[in-house]
Each structure stands twice: as C-alpha cells, then as structure tokens.
Coordinates of C-alpha atoms in Angstrom, one line a residue:
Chain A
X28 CA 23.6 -9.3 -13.1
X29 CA 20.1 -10.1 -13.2
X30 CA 17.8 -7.2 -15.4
X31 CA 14.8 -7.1 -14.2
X32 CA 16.5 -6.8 -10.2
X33 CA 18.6 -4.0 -11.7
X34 CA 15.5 -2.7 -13.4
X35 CA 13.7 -2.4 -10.1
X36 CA 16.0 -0.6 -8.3
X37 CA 15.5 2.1 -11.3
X38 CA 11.5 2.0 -11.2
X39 CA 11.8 2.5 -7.7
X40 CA 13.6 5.8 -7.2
X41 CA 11.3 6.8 -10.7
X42 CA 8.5 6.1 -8.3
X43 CA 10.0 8.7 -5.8
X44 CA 10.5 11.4 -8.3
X45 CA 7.4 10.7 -9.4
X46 CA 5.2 11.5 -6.6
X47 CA 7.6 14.0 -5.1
X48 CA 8.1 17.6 -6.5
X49 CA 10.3 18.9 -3.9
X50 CA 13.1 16.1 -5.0
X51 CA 13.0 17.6 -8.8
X52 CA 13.0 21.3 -6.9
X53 CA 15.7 20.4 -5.1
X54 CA 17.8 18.3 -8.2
X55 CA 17.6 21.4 -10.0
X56 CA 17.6 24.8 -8.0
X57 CA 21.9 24.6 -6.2
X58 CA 22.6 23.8 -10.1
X59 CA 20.7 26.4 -11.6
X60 CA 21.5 28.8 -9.2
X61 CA 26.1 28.4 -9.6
X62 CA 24.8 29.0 -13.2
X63 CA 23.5 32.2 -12.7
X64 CA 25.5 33.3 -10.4
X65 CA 28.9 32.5 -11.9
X66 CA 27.0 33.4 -15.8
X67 CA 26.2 36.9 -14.2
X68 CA 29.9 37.4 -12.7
X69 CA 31.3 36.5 -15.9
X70 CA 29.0 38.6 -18.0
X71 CA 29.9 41.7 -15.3
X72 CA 33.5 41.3 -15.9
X73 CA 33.0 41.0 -19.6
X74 CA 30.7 44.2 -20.3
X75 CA 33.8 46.0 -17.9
X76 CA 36.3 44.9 -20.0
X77 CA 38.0 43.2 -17.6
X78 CA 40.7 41.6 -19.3
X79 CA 40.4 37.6 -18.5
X80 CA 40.7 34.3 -20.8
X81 CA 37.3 33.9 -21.8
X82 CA 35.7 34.2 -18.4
X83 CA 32.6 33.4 -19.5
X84 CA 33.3 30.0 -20.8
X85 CA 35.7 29.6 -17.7
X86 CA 33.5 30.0 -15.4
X87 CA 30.1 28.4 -17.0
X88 CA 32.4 25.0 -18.0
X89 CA 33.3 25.1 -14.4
X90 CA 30.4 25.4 -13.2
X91 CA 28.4 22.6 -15.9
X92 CA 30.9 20.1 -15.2
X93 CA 30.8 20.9 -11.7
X94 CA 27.3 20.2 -11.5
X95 CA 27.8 16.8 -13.2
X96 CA 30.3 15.5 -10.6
X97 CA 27.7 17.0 -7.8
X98 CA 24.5 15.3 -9.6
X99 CA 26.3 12.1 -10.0
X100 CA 27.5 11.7 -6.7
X101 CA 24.3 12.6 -4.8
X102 CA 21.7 10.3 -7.1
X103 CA 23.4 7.4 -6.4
X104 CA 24.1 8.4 -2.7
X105 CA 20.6 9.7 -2.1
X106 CA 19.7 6.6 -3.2
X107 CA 20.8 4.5 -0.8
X108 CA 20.0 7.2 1.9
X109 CA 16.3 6.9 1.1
X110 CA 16.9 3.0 1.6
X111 CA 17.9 4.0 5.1
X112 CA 15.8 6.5 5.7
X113 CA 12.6 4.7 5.1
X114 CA 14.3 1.2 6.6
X115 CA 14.2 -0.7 3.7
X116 CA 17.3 -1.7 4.0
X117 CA 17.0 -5.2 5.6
X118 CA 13.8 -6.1 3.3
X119 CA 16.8 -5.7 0.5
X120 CA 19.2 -7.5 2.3
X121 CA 17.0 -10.1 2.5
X122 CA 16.5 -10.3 -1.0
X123 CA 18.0 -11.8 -3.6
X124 CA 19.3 -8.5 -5.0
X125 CA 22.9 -8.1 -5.6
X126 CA 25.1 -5.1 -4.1
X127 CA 26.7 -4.9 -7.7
X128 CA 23.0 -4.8 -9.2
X129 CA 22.1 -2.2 -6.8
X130 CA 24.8 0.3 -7.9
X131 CA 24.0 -0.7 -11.3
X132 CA 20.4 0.5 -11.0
X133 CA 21.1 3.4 -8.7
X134 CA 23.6 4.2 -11.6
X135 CA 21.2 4.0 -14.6
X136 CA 19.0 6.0 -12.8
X137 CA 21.5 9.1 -11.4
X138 CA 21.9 9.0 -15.5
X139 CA 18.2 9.0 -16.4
X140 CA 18.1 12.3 -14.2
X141 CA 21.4 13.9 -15.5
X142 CA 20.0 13.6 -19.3
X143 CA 17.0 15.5 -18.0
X144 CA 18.9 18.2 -15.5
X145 CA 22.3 18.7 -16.6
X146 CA 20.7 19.0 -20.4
X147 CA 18.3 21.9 -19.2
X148 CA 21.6 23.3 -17.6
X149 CA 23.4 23.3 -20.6
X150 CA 20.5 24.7 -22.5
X151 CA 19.8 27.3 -20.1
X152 CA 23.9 28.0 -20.6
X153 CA 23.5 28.5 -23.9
X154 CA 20.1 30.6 -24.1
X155 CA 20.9 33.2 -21.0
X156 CA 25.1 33.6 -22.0
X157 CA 25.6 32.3 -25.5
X158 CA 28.2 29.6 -23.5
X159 CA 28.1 26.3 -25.2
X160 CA 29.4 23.2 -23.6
X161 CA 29.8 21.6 -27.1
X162 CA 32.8 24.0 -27.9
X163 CA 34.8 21.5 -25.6
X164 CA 34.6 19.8 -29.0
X165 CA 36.3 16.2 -28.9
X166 CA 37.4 17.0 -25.3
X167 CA 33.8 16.8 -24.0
X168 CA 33.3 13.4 -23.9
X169 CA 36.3 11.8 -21.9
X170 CA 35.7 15.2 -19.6
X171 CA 32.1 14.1 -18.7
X172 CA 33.3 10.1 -18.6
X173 CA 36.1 11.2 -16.1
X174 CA 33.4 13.1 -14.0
X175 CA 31.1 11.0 -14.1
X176 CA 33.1 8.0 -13.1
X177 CA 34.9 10.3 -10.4
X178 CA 31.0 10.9 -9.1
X179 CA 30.7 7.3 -8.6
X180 CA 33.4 6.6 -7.0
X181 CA 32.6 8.9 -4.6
X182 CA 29.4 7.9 -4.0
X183 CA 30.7 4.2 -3.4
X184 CA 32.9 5.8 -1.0
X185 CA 29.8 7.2 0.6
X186 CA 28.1 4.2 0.7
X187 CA 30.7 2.6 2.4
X188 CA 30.8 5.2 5.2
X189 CA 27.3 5.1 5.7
X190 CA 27.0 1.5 5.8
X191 CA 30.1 1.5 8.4
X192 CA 28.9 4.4 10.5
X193 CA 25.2 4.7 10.1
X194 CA 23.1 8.3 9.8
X195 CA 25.9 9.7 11.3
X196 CA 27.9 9.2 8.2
X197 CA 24.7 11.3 6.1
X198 CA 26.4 14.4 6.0
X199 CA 29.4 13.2 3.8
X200 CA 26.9 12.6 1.1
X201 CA 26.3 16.2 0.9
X202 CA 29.8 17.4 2.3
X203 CA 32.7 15.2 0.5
X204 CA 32.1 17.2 -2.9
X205 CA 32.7 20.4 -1.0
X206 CA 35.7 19.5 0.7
X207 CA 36.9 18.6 -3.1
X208 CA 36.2 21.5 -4.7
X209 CA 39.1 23.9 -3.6
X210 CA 41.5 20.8 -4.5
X211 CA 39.7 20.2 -8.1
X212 CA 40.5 23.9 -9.0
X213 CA 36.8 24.5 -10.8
X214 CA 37.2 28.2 -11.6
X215 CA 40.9 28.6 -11.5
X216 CA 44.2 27.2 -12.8
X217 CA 46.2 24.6 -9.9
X218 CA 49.4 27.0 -10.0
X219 CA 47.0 29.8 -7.7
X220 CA 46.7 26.9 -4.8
X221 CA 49.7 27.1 -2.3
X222 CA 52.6 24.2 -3.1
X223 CA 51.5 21.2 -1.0
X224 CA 47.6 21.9 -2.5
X225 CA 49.0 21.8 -6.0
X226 CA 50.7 18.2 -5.1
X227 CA 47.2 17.0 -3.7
X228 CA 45.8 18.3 -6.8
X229 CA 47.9 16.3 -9.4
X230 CA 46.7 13.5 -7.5
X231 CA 43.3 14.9 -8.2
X232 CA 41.6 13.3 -12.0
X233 CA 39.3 16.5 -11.4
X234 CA 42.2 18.6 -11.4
X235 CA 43.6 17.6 -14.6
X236 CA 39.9 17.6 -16.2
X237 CA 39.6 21.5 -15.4
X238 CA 42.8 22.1 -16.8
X239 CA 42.2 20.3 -20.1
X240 CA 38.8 22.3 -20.2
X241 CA 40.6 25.4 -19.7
X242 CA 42.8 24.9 -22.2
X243 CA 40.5 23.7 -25.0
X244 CA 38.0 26.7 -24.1
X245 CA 41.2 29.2 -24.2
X246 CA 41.7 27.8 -28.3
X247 CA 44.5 25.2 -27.4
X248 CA 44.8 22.0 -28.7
X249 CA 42.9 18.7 -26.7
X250 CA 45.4 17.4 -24.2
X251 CA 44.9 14.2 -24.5
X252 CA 48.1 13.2 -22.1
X253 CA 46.2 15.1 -19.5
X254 CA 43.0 13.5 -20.2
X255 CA 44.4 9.8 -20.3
X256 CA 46.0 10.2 -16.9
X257 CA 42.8 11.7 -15.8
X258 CA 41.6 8.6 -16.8
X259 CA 43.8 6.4 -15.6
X260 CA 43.5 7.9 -12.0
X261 CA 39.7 7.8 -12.4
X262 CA 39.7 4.0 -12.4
X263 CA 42.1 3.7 -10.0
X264 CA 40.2 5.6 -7.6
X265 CA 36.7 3.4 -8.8
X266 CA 38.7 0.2 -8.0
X267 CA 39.7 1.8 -4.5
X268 CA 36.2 3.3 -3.9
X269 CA 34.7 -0.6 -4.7
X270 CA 37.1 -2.2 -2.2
X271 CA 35.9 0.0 0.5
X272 CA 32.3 -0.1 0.1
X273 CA 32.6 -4.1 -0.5
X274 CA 34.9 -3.9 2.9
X275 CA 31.8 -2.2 4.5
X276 CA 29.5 -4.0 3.8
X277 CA 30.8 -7.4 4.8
X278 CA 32.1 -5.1 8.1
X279 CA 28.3 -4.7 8.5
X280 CA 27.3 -8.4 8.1
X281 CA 30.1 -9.4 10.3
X282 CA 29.3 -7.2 13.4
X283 CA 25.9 -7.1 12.8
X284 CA 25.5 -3.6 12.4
X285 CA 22.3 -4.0 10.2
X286 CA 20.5 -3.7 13.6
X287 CA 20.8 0.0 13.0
X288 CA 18.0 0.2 10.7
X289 CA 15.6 -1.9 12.5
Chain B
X5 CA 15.0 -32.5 1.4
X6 CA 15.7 -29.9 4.1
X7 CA 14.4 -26.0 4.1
X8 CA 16.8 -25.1 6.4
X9 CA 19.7 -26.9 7.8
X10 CA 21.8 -24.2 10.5
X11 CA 24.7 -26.2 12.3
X12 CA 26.4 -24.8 15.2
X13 CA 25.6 -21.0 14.5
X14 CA 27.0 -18.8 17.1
X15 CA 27.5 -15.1 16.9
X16 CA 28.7 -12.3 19.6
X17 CA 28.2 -9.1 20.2
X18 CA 31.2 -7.7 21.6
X19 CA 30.9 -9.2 25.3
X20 CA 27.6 -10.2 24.7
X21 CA 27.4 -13.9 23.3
X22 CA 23.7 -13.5 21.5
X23 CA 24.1 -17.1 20.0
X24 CA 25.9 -20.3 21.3
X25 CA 25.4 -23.1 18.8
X26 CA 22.3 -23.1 18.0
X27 CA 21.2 -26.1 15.1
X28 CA 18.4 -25.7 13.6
X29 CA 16.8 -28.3 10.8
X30 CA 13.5 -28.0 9.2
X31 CA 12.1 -30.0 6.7
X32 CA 10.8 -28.9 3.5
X33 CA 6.8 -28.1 4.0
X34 CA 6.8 -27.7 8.0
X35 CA 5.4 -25.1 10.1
X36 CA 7.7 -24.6 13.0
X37 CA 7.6 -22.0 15.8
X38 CA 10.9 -20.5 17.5
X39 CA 9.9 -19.2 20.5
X40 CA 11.8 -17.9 23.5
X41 CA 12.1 -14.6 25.6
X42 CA 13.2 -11.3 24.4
X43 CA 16.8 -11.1 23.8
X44 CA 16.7 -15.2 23.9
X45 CA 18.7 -14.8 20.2
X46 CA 15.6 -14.6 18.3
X47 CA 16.2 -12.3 15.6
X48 CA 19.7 -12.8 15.4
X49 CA 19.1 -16.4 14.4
X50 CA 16.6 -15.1 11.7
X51 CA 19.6 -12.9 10.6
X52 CA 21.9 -15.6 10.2
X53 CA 19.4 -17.8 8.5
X54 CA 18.9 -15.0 5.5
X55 CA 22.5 -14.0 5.2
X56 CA 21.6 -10.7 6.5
X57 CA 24.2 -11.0 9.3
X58 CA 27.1 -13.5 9.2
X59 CA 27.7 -15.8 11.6
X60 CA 30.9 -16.0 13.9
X61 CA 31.0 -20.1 13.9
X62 CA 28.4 -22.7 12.1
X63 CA 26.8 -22.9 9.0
X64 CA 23.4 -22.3 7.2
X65 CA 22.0 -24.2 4.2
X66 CA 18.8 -23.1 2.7
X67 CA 16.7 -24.9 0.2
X68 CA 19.9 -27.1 0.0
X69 CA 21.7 -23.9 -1.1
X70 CA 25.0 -22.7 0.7
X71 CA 25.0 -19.9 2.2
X72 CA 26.6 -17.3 1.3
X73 CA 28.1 -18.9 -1.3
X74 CA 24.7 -19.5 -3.1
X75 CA 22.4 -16.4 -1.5
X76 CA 20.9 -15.3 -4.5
X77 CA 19.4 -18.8 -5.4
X78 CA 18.2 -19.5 -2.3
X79 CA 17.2 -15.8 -1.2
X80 CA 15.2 -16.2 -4.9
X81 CA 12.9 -18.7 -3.2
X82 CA 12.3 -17.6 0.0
X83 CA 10.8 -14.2 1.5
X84 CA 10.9 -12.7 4.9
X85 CA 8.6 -10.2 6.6
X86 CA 9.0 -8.9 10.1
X87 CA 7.1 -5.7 11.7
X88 CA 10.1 -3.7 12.4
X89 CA 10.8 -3.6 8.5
X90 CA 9.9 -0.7 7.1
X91 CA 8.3 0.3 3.8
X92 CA 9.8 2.8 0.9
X93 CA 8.5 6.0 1.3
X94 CA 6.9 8.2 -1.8
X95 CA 5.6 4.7 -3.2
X96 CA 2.2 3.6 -3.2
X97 CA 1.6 0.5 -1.6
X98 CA 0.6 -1.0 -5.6
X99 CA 4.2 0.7 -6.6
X100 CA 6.0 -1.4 -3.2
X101 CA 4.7 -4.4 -5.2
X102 CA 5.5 -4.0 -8.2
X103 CA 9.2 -3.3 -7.3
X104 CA 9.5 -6.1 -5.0
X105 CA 8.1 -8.1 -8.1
X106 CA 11.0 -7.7 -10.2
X107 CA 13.3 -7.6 -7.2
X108 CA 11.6 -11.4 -6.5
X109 CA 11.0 -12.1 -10.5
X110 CA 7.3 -13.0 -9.7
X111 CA 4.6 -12.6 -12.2
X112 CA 2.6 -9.2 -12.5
X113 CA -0.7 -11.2 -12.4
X114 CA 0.4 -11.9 -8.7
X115 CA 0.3 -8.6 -6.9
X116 CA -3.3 -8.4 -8.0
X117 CA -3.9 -11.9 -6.4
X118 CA -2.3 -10.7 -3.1
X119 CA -4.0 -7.4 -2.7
X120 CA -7.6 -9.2 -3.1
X121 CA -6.6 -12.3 -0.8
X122 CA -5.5 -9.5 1.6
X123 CA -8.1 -7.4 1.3
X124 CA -6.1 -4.0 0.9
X125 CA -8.0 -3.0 -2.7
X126 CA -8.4 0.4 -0.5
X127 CA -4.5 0.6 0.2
X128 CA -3.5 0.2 -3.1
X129 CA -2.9 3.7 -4.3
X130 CA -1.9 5.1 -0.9
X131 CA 1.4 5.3 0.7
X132 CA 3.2 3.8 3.9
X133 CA 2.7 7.6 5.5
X134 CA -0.9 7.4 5.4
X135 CA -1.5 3.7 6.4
X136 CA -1.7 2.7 9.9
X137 CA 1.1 0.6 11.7
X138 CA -1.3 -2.5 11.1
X139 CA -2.3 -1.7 7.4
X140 CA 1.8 -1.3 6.7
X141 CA 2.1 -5.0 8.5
X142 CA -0.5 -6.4 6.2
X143 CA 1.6 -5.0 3.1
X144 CA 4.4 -6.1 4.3
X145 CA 3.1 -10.0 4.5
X146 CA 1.5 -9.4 1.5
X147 CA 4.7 -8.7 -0.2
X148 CA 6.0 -11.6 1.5
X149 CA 4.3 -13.7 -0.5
X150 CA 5.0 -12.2 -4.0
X151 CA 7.6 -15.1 -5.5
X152 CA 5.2 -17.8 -4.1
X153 CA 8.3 -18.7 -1.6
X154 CA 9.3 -22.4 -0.4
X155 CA 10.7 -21.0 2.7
X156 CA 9.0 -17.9 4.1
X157 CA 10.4 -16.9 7.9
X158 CA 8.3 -14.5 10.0
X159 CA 9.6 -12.3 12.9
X160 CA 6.2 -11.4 14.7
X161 CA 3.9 -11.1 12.0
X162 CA 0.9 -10.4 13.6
X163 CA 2.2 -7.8 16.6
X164 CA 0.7 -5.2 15.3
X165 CA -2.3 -6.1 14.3
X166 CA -5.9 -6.4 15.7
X167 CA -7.6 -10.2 16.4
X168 CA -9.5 -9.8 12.9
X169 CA -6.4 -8.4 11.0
X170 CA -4.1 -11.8 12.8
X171 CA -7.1 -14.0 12.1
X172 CA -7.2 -12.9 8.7
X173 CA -3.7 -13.4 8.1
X174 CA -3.4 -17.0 9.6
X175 CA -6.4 -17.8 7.2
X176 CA -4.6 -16.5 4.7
X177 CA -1.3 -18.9 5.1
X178 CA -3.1 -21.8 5.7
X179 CA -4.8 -21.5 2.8
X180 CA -1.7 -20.9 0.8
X181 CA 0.0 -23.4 2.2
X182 CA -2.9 -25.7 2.2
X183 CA -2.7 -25.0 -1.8
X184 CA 0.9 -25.0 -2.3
X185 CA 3.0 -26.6 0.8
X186 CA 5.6 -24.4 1.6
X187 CA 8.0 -24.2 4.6
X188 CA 7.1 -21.7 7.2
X189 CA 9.4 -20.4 10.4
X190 CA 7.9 -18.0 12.6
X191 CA 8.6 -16.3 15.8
X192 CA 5.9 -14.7 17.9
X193 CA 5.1 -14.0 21.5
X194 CA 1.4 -14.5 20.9
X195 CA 1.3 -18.3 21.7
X196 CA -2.6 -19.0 20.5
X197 CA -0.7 -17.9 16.8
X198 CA 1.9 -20.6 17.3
X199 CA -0.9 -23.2 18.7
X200 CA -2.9 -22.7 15.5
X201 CA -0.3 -22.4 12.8
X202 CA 2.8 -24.8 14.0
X203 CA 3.3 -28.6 13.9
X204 CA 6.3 -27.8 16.1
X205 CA 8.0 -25.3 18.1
X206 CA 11.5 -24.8 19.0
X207 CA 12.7 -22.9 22.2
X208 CA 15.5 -20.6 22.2
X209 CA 16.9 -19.1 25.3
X210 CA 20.2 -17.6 26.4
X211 CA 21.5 -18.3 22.7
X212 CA 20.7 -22.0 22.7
X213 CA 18.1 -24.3 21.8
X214 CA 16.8 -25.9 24.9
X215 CA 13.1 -27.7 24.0
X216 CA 12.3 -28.6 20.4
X217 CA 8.9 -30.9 20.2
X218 CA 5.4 -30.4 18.8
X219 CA 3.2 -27.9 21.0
X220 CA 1.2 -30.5 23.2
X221 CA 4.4 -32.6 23.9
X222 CA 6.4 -29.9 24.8
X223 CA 3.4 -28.9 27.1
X224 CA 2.9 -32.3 28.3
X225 CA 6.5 -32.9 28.7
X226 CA 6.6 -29.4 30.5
X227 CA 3.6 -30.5 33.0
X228 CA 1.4 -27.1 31.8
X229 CA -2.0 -26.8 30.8
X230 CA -1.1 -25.0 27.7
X231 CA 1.8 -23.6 25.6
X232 CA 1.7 -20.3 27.4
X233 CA 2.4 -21.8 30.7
X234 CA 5.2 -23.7 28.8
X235 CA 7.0 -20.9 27.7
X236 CA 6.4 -19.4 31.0
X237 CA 7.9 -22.6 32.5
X238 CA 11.0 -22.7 30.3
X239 CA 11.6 -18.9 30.2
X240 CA 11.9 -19.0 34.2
X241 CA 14.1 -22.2 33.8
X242 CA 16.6 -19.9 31.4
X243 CA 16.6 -17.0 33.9
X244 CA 18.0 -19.2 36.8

C-alpha cells in the first residue's frame, strides 16, 4: 500500500466536493429528510400517547444507523461511478495504482464525509427530538463498525457488478440498500416479517444490529452474543464481497471489457 | 536493456481474433511508430502492453519488469496518454495534475514545469467541461509526462489537435527526449507525425506484425515515394 497513491484517490473526490454543491445537497437532504420524517411520526405517536417502546429512540436509531449503512455504501460506490462516468477509468488502469489502494482511499474518504454528515444528523437528532445516539452506550461502537463494514462490502459488491456489466449495472449502487432494508428490519423487530423473511434475516449482520439497538434503547442489557455474530457475519460477507469484485475485475481484463469506457 | 519485450501476444474477441502473435521488442531510448489500419489490433496491443487488458497467449516485459507480476514497478515508470481517455470531471485541470502526481509519485515542482512547456497557464484553473476537445488532448499529454517516464506509449496523440497545437507537442517531446532519452511508442494515422518523430515503424495488420524497418527502408523496400503511400501499399496488401 503505497500513501501518497491512496492519498490521491482521497484529494480527488475532495476536489469533487469541493467545487460541487449539488453533491453536499444531495449527501445530506434523503438523510435529513428519514430524520424528520420518522422524528415527527415518532413525536405524533408520543404527544397521543400511543403506547409503544420508546418510539422515538426506535425509530431515530433506525433511521441514524440506517443512514450510515446508506452513506457508506454510496461514497465508495459513487466513487468509482464518477471514475466511469467521466472515463477515467483506463488513465487509472494504466497507472500504477493498486485496486486495494483504490478502496483504501475511496474508504478514507466515504469516512471523511460521514464525520461531517452523519455528525450533523446526529446533532440535528438530538436538538429537534432530544434522541441521542450515545444512549446506545457501549453498544454504539461495534453497531456502527458492523454497519460500516456491512456498507463496504456492499459497495465492493457494486463495484464488482459494475465493472462486470458496465452503466447498466449503475442502478444497484442506488438500489441494493433498498432491496435490504425490508430484510434488515430498521424500524421493527424480525418476528413481524413472514417465516422464510425471518430465516433470510438471521442471515442478515443488519438484522441482528437493529435488534441489539432495540434492545439496548428499550433499557436491556448489551447483547454482545448478538453483536459478535453480527460481526462475525460482517466479515464473512467482506471476504465474499472482496472475492467478487477481485473476480470482476480480472473478468474485465481477461475479456477486455475495459473497451466500455473508451 | 529492452523497454518493451511482448512475445507472441494474442488475444480474441469472441469469434473475432484481434491479435495473432504479435512480438514486439523495443530498446530502451527508441522512438518507434506502430502503424496499421483501423481495427489492425492497434489499441488492443497498447492494452496488453500496460496490463490494462490480459492477453490470451504471449507475454509482456516492460522496463525488464514482468507483467503482471511486477505492474506497479513498471507502470511507476511509464505513462500513457491516448485521445479517447477522458478527464475527471469537477477538477481543474491544476487539480488533474496534482492528483495524477501522487498517483505517479512525481515532484510538485513538475506540474508547474508541464503547464509552462505546454503553454496551458490559461487552463490551469478551468475544468475539462469548459476546455475544447484539443485543450483536454494537450492536458492529457501534459499529464503524461508528470513521472518523467522511461517508457511513454501514445495512442493518436495529436488527432485532435490543430497543425500548431501537433507541432507544438512534437517540439515538446523532442525536446524532452533530446534532454532526458526516454523510450517512446506511438500510433497515429497522421504519417508526417511518425516521419518526424520515429527512427522506426512497425506495421500491424490483421493482428500481426507484417513490416518492421526504419521509415525510408520500409518506403524503399515498399517501392513508394513516401510513408503514406507505404501504408497505403501495405494496408491494401492486408485487405487481400
């Protein structure tokens, strides 16, 4: 891993951001707005009396970690895409940069931007609805590692599908954390999805994240059972996510697909 | 030693055999031309040489470095610009540098150096989106020559750009590699380019290399009066 390669790739997408308000618009608003909408449900049901656990720190938790899995995925994806998109991507091929340094820089800088957004989510949280993300307590950090790491190994899995198929494959970038969600159970417990769901959903690190946050926002004790096998499925699905992008990629030298973004 | 040493590369397509053994050996400091009609195997040989695309059967050294086995060292030392490559988007054309610096590990002081030899000082603070398709070519060949390379290959670099803008940049490469030898390959359709820059061209056609010699004895050889109506001569040769 060469620094100053990896460093690069981060100036490069800082470069982006920088001249480009629409991107920061556009990183912030579909976060901000599941904020509000599920901190205004929540805060509906509450001033009814609506008897719920602690809907409010249900559904903001769900929707802050959410958000983190969502950012995650998409910097590193969007990434790459504006590698495609402006055909840049043979000028990197040709370069001496690594695939792994790549993903290391696109990385840092997905990170650099969830300090700044998902921090002004959490604050905006905790000014508009008095929810706090730190009353997670010990849970909070091996929930945001297990998202976090989930994100990424999505967005290898992206990768991979883009590199395989082309711009056809764009959509998954955006798409693939939707078709999670119902599986992940965000704003509910697994036992409401129908039998065969709930079996997908074990199988699911997400799954078992929501749960744990559940039950540490409801006054349980940390699961940390739950947490370690979130954790353990987390890497195996990194390792798996890896292989297939790596698979790709030598896919696309092979058959010469890199013809596509001539 | 050699800059580039390609042994029996071949590569398909599907059904469509773009290149059938092709080797390929230039020496460290040459200027050498490949030349051949469209869809001769050109740019797929280009591909193979960088370790862009891999090849079915043969095998590429560059700078004495294996490829892909040893990519990054050799990729370190070599740069490649074409007209079909595109520029990053949102970037100035100062920013462009400056990232493909630390992607190359050249020295800051360089881009400077490039932008005045090139004389794009006006460029500098705009982007791709507002430069011409000739302004983005001289960027590109100006970021080609960020690491200083010792093997610099060249798919068409001057097909996009005016007699001044192609004159500037052939007095541009001669004068860096009249400073600094380096190894050049280029391909280009514009044969007064290839006259003036290579010591020696080599014909591609149908996926294979058939004529390899120094402009005027392939032309002599070849019975033409220049190296146009060489390539003329060999392209019809290919097509029967």
């Amino acid at each position: 891993m060469n620094a100053r390669r990896i460093r690069a790739v981060f100036r490069r997408h800082w470069y982006v951001i920088r001249h480009s308000p629409d991107e920061v618009f556009d990183i912030l608003y579909w976060a901000f707005l599941d904020l509000l909408l599920w901190g205004l449900l929540a805060t509906f049901l509450q001033r009814r009396q609506i008897d719920l656990p602690v809907p409010v720190g249900l559904l903001l938790g769900g929707a802050l970690l959410w958000a983190l899995l969502w950012r995650t995925q998409m910097g590193i994806s969007t990434a790459f895409l504006h590698e495609v998109w402006s055909r840049n991507l043979i000028s990197l091929l040709a370069s001496p940069i690594r695939p792994g340094e790549y993903i290391a820089g696109a990385i840092l800088w997905t990170i650099a931007q969830l300090a700044v957004g998902w921090t002004a989510m959490a604050v905006v949280a905790w000014t508009l609805f008095r929810f706090g993300i730190f009353s997670l307590g010990p849970a909070l950090v091996p929930c945001l590692a297990v998202i976090m790491i989930f994100g990424v190994a999505m967005s290898l899995a992206v990768l991979g599908l883009i590199v395989r198929f082309g711009h056809r494959a764009n959509v998954l970038a955006w798409g693939i954390g939707g078709m999670l969600m119902p599986l992940s159970a965000v704003y509910y417990p697994v036992t409401v999805l129908p039998g065969w769901a709930q079996a997908v959903a074990q199988g699911l690190p997400l799954a078992r994240v929501f749960e744990a946050m559940r039950e540490v926002i409801a006054g349980g004790p940390v699961p940390w059972d739950r947490l370690g096998m979130a954790l353990a499925l987390d890497l195996a699905y990194l390792v798996a996510a890896a292989m297939f992008a790596r698979a790709m990629f030598a896919t696309l030298r092979r058959r010469g697909y890199v013809t596509r973004y001539v | 030693m050699h800059a580039i040493q390609a042994t029996g590369l071949t590569k398909s397509f599907r059904d469509v055999h773009a290149v059938r053994g092709v080797d390929l050996t230039v020496e460290d400091g040459d200027v050498v031309g490949l030349l051949g009609p469209n869809g001769a195997g050109k740019t797929t040989t280009i591909m193979m040489l960088l370790g862009i695309t891999a090849p079915d059967g043969g095998e590429v050294r560059l700078l004495g470095r294996r490829l892909p086995r040893d990519r990054v060292a050799a990729l370190q030392r070599s740069n490649f610009a074409a007209t079909y490559l595109g520029l990053p988007y949102r970037l100035t054309v100062r920013e462009i540098l400056r990232v493909y610096a630390d992607l190359y590990g050249a020295r800051r002081g360089r881009i400077d150096e490039l932008i005045g030899m090139f004389e794009i000082e006006s460029l500098a603070g705009r982007m791709p989106s507002d430069l011409s398709s000739g302004q983005q070519t001289l960027v590109i060949l100006a970021r080609s020559l960020l690491n200083r390379p010792r093997l610099l290959v060249l798919d068409e670099p001057t097909a996009s750009l005016d007699p001044e803008m192609a004159g500037r940049v052939r007095r541009i490469l001669a004068a860096e590699h009249a400073a600094e030898p380096f190894t050049i390959l280029v391909t280009s359709h514009n044969m007064a380019d290839i006259e003036r820059l290579c010591r020696r061209v080599v014909f591609i056609a149908r996926g294979r290399v058939v004529a390899d010699g120094s402009p005027s004895g392939l032309t002599e050889r070849y019975g033409a009066s220049d190296l146009e109506e060489t390539f003329l001569t060999i392209a019809a040769e290919a097509r029967a």
